[in-house]
């Protein structure tokens, strides 16, 4: 009698549960079992993957990669499933994949100095013996602002400093020569924003021409192609490659005479100065191009919103810059460029400019949603572009950094699923994270590695998709081989030696982490409301809201650092006997005069070689802009005849220069 | 020392291809607080732009931060260009944290750069100490005002390929501000102006000073985008009339407390680096005024130099200010759709007097209502009850948008009004056509109906979180009930 009433009540209550929720609850015991096994099987884009789920310590203890809560109360279990869940399941708080990828350390190889040849040597040097070639490229400031190297002193001094000088498609071919850009194990990241569409077009053309070279060799066409080239071009007029010994060689015939760096097989250089379409039948070229675009893997930063908010490498009016980004994304969809991130939505520079972690996260996610809204307004489908978006965060010492990835993932997933009705792939936020450059100090620089280690631990515990650890001497100079090796060791030691890092969800179930996750999520939503009150991200930018907020937070940190309320060991407290003075670098790596002159000569020769076509191509490009066509599609053609500076200046006339503000 | 006649004027900027502007922003604030007049150019500025600015503004000094390398070439080139321009008296200060090595600081100072500050200087002198050092040294720079410049003008050609001698113009305006005699400089300018312009710029209308000059006054509320609108007008003027010259006199308020001023209009001006354009920023040097006492002098000097078109931009002060009308032939009022209730419009004096009214930031919500309200007010003020709406000189614009159709219309209207009111006709007839439709249709990145997207996302997520709590609470009850039922069943 009594029981019947209770059962009735039970059924009534059950009716109030969402059917999906009931299903989740029913699946729980199965899920627990699944994770008790020694192996785990899951799908990645239609491919079955089977991975170990267990690690045994020296003592024989069985460490599972994923632990589930031992809750009994269904409410606790359900809440955990709805807000946390296992890695790889909505809302992806603990990670977007069930398990971390095996056999690939998320280590990137950074380079960017002097000429493309020098940076290429460096890339080959740092990637020797690494199965995966993950190349990160830093460009010099001339390139970052879309100009060509030139003898004018205020330009000249910056050519090839703090980054590589790239002004033409030929420079890009040299830069990545010897790396197969369409290999699944190669991925390239380019830190470029204002002129990103042009650099991306350089890169894509380099990748396509590499595949043309491979086709030529594989089909035994080398002889025929060489003859064709000799009959059509004066070989001496084609661009040169400068070897390490300073000797200039002519690589078109594939004769490198041992001038290439170790590991570089010359792929990408045989068509230097030419395009695959100059030597291959149109149909063949078209096919190769389509295949190259569909397979090439990498990331271009291209995040113009954070440039205006924090980093200042804007060159075009914000509106035009956004249009260019939209054109790139549209081109990616049309040409099925699916393994390349069209933007890396970056909080790193916002944090470096002084923002606290909550502001970093809120502004960055808000910027991400702004791109989403803009692309939607252009008629693109959410699931066509969302997988091309990636994120980039900074990791410092503050407590909120321990949850930055998990909060980002859950906010993105919820918004994508419920606000934008996006599919599961689009719900997965992937991010690269770098330890904070701002937290490195020029005093007691040995201590910097300790900070980096702790920040790396935060990041790895938080299941980042990819991580870069800074070298301890970056606060004072360009890192040396020794310091870079130590930085890399930090990641490797955590990943391979640290026992608790064998587990992939160590943060789940920690009271502190759960509390911080809720607090940071709420704080981000509150910031969204403040931005919204100001007309969204763009409206707030117009009032310089983001910029001012970042500055205020920077000043707050500096003040506390100055007064010592915010302790920094070896900087404002625990000073050594000498008072922990600022360390000066013994020498600074700068580009050589020969490198600068070579780059200027190369760009001049490029312009001379194409002087008949350049004006036409620039006019065509401007026409596409005026008629609101896809500028990136046209840029893929323009870059074969025009230099970066020529293109930038032509676009100023149709898109407007960036207008500074204060 | 507020409101003295002599002011230290300093140009601040970050070097070319260098976006690191945090340090220079802090420095310029302290410089201003110490009573200097700051012409801030922001980041990524070439040596040519900076030197041209320093000469046109008759600055005592230039202060630059450089963090991206290439500083040796950058600073030396700046010194060279100043010397070549006969303006070696302008001092150069710099800093770049640890990126400029001690030996390089030595080398630059040997070369004639006044001072490069190192991080250790910062620690020893403190920020304030460094700034005081800059101000003291910049003050010493002040050359003998009368002799120096005229002497260089005799010896050296017009600097930087400019069509007039910008050194003399700049110095004459400075003398005016110091209430000193500048007639000898004007004589010299007039003599230069009667000569033909440089050969590559033929004069179509015979030229000569001051016989065919038009003066446009631009005023409006702070934050309405006056400088951006001005820049867009300058750009169109230079593009439309390849043989004409233009001068911009821009006024910003001095701070009552410190006497310093932030002359911030120049940072937004992209078109001004043309050799046919001159710009001078004036501080009001008195409080609660929209204009400097020396605006008339500045206008006269620019006229004497031979500029064809002169724009005076006032500091945005209050709704009742219409002082600019005393100086100009044609006036324009710049506002935004965000003025509050329509009754606010009744208080704006310039709606009675302005020849043209520009409603900028026309992509803002309520833009069409604003256009309607302002037109109605304009009709009322001018008793134009019968006038057609699109004949009224009220134009919606988005200066932030490249080649904005609204600004095109505005420019045409202005040139038309100039011709009508002054008889100055720069280059044949100007027609205007209404572009209103184009302006509103093509302008938005985020469509107005989607502008609340971040709120919507926040609501979606909060909604999900609340729902998750509710479902979990039900699940807990089910768990408890289930437990009780089980216990009873077992009994």
mmCIF file with all atom_site columns, N, CA and C in Angstrom, chain A residues 153, chain B residues 47 51 73-86 92 111 113:
data_model
loop_
_atom_site.group_PDB
_atom_site.id
_atom_site.type_symbol
_atom_site.label_atom_id
_atom_site.label_alt_id
_atom_site.label_comp_id
_atom_site.label_asym_id
_atom_site.label_entity_id
_atom_site.label_seq_id
_atom_site.pdbx_PDB_ins_code
_atom_site.Cartn_x
_atom_site.Cartn_y
_atom_site.Cartn_z
_atom_site.occupancy
_atom_site.B_iso_or_equiv
_atom_site.pdbx_formal_charge
_atom_site.auth_seq_id
_atom_site.auth_comp_id
_atom_site.auth_asym_id
_atom_site.auth_atom_id
_atom_site.pdbx_PDB_model_num
ATOM 1  N N  . UNK A 1 153 ? 66.718 52.652 -44.113 1.00 0.00 ? 153 UNK A N  1
ATOM 2  C CA . UNK A 1 153 ? 67.274 52.187 -42.831 1.00 0.00 ? 153 UNK A CA 1
ATOM 3  C C  . UNK A 1 153 ? 66.246 51.712 -41.807 1.00 0.00 ? 153 UNK A C  1
ATOM 4  N N  . UNK B 2 47  ? 60.225 56.441 -39.696 1.00 0.00 ? 47  UNK B N  1
ATOM 5  C CA . UNK B 2 47  ? 61.033 57.612 -39.373 1.00 0.00 ? 47  UNK B CA 1
ATOM 6  C C  . UNK B 2 47  ? 60.487 58.835 -40.108 1.00 0.00 ? 47  UNK B C  1
ATOM 7  N N  . UNK B 2 51  ? 59.362 62.198 -38.212 1.00 0.00 ? 51  UNK B N  1
ATOM 8  C CA . UNK B 2 51  ? 60.107 63.436 -38.432 1.00 0.00 ? 51  UNK B CA 1
ATOM 9  C C  . UNK B 2 51  ? 59.185 64.506 -39.027 1.00 0.00 ? 51  UNK B C  1
ATOM 10 N N  . UNK B 2 73  ? 69.824 51.341 -36.725 1.00 0.00 ? 73  UNK B N  1
ATOM 11 C CA . UNK B 2 73  ? 69.472 51.958 -38.000 1.00 0.00 ? 73  UNK B CA 1
ATOM 12 C C  . UNK B 2 73  ? 68.340 52.962 -37.819 1.00 0.00 ? 73  UNK B C  1
ATOM 13 N N  . UNK B 2 74  ? 67.352 52.605 -37.022 1.00 0.00 ? 74  UNK B N  1
ATOM 14 C CA . UNK B 2 74  ? 66.162 53.447 -36.858 1.00 0.00 ? 74  UNK B CA 1
ATOM 15 C C  . UNK B 2 74  ? 66.523 54.819 -36.276 1.00 0.00 ? 74  UNK B C  1
ATOM 16 N N  . UNK B 2 75  ? 67.211 54.802 -35.146 1.00 0.00 ? 75  UNK B N  1
ATOM 17 C CA . UNK B 2 75  ? 67.503 56.071 -34.472 1.00 0.00 ? 75  UNK B CA 1
ATOM 18 C C  . UNK B 2 75  ? 68.494 56.933 -35.275 1.00 0.00 ? 75  UNK B C  1
ATOM 19 N N  . UNK B 2 76  ? 69.482 56.261 -35.880 1.00 0.00 ? 76  UNK B N  1
ATOM 20 C CA . UNK B 2 76  ? 70.454 57.043 -36.666 1.00 0.00 ? 76  UNK B CA 1
ATOM 21 C C  . UNK B 2 76  ? 69.778 57.688 -37.877 1.00 0.00 ? 76  UNK B C  1
ATOM 22 N N  . UNK B 2 77  ? 68.915 56.930 -38.515 1.00 0.00 ? 77  UNK B N  1
ATOM 23 C CA . UNK B 2 77  ? 68.195 57.450 -39.677 1.00 0.00 ? 77  UNK B CA 1
ATOM 24 C C  . UNK B 2 77  ? 67.347 58.653 -39.265 1.00 0.00 ? 77  UNK B C  1
ATOM 25 N N  . UNK B 2 78  ? 66.756 58.570 -38.096 1.00 0.00 ? 78  UNK B N  1
ATOM 26 C CA . UNK B 2 78  ? 65.935 59.678 -37.610 1.00 0.00 ? 78  UNK B CA 1
ATOM 27 C C  . UNK B 2 78  ? 66.793 60.934 -37.415 1.00 0.00 ? 78  UNK B C  1
ATOM 28 N N  . UNK B 2 79  ? 67.960 60.726 -36.809 1.00 0.00 ? 79  UNK B N  1
ATOM 29 C CA . UNK B 2 79  ? 68.875 61.861 -36.600 1.00 0.00 ? 79  UNK B CA 1
ATOM 30 C C  . UNK B 2 79  ? 69.279 62.446 -37.954 1.00 0.00 ? 79  UNK B C  1
ATOM 31 N N  . UNK B 2 80  ? 69.630 61.560 -38.900 1.00 0.00 ? 80  UNK B N  1
ATOM 32 C CA . UNK B 2 80  ? 70.040 62.021 -40.227 1.00 0.00 ? 80  UNK B CA 1
ATOM 33 C C  . UNK B 2 80  ? 68.941 62.833 -40.897 1.00 0.00 ? 80  UNK B C  1
ATOM 34 N N  . UNK B 2 81  ? 67.721 62.310 -40.837 1.00 0.00 ? 81  UNK B N  1
ATOM 35 C CA . UNK B 2 81  ? 66.619 62.964 -41.537 1.00 0.00 ? 81  UNK B CA 1
ATOM 36 C C  . UNK B 2 81  ? 66.301 64.330 -40.911 1.00 0.00 ? 81  UNK B C  1
ATOM 37 N N  . UNK B 2 82  ? 66.420 64.416 -39.589 1.00 0.00 ? 82  UNK B N  1
ATOM 38 C CA . UNK B 2 82  ? 66.206 65.704 -38.929 1.00 0.00 ? 82  UNK B CA 1
ATOM 39 C C  . UNK B 2 82  ? 67.292 66.690 -39.360 1.00 0.00 ? 82  UNK B C  1
ATOM 40 N N  . UNK B 2 83  ? 68.533 66.221 -39.364 1.00 0.00 ? 83  UNK B N  1
ATOM 41 C CA . UNK B 2 83  ? 69.639 67.095 -39.754 1.00 0.00 ? 83  UNK B CA 1
ATOM 42 C C  . UNK B 2 83  ? 69.474 67.580 -41.192 1.00 0.00 ? 83  UNK B C  1
ATOM 43 N N  . UNK B 2 84  ? 69.152 66.614 -42.081 1.00 0.00 ? 84  UNK B N  1
ATOM 44 C CA . UNK B 2 84  ? 68.967 66.980 -43.493 1.00 0.00 ? 84  UNK B CA 1
ATOM 45 C C  . UNK B 2 84  ? 67.852 67.987 -43.675 1.00 0.00 ? 84  UNK B C  1
ATOM 46 N N  . UNK B 2 85  ? 66.866 67.928 -42.777 1.00 0.00 ? 85  UNK B N  1
ATOM 47 C CA . UNK B 2 85  ? 65.723 68.826 -42.903 1.00 0.00 ? 85  UNK B CA 1
ATOM 48 C C  . UNK B 2 85  ? 65.981 70.162 -42.223 1.00 0.00 ? 85  UNK B C  1
ATOM 49 N N  . UNK B 2 86  ? 67.193 70.346 -41.731 1.00 0.00 ? 86  UNK B N  1
ATOM 50 C CA . UNK B 2 86  ? 67.499 71.588 -41.039 1.00 0.00 ? 86  UNK B CA 1
ATOM 51 C C  . UNK B 2 86  ? 66.822 71.666 -39.683 1.00 0.00 ? 86  UNK B C  1
ATOM 52 N N  . UNK B 2 92  ? 66.185 63.683 -29.662 1.00 0.00 ? 92  UNK B N  1
ATOM 53 C CA . UNK B 2 92  ? 65.620 62.338 -29.764 1.00 0.00 ? 92  UNK B CA 1
ATOM 54 C C  . UNK B 2 92  ? 65.873 61.570 -28.466 1.00 0.00 ? 92  UNK B C  1
ATOM 55 N N  . UNK B 2 111 ? 76.288 59.176 -31.555 1.00 0.00 ? 111 UNK B N  1
ATOM 56 C CA . UNK B 2 111 ? 75.821 59.597 -32.882 1.00 0.00 ? 111 UNK B CA 1
ATOM 57 C C  . UNK B 2 111 ? 74.989 60.874 -32.805 1.00 0.00 ? 111 UNK B C  1
ATOM 58 N N  . UNK B 2 113 ? 71.984 60.955 -30.649 1.00 0.00 ? 113 UNK B N  1
ATOM 59 C CA . UNK B 2 113 ? 70.694 60.714 -29.995 1.00 0.00 ? 113 UNK B CA 1
ATOM 60 C C  . UNK B 2 113 ? 70.846 61.242 -28.572 1.00 0.00 ? 113 UNK B C  1
#
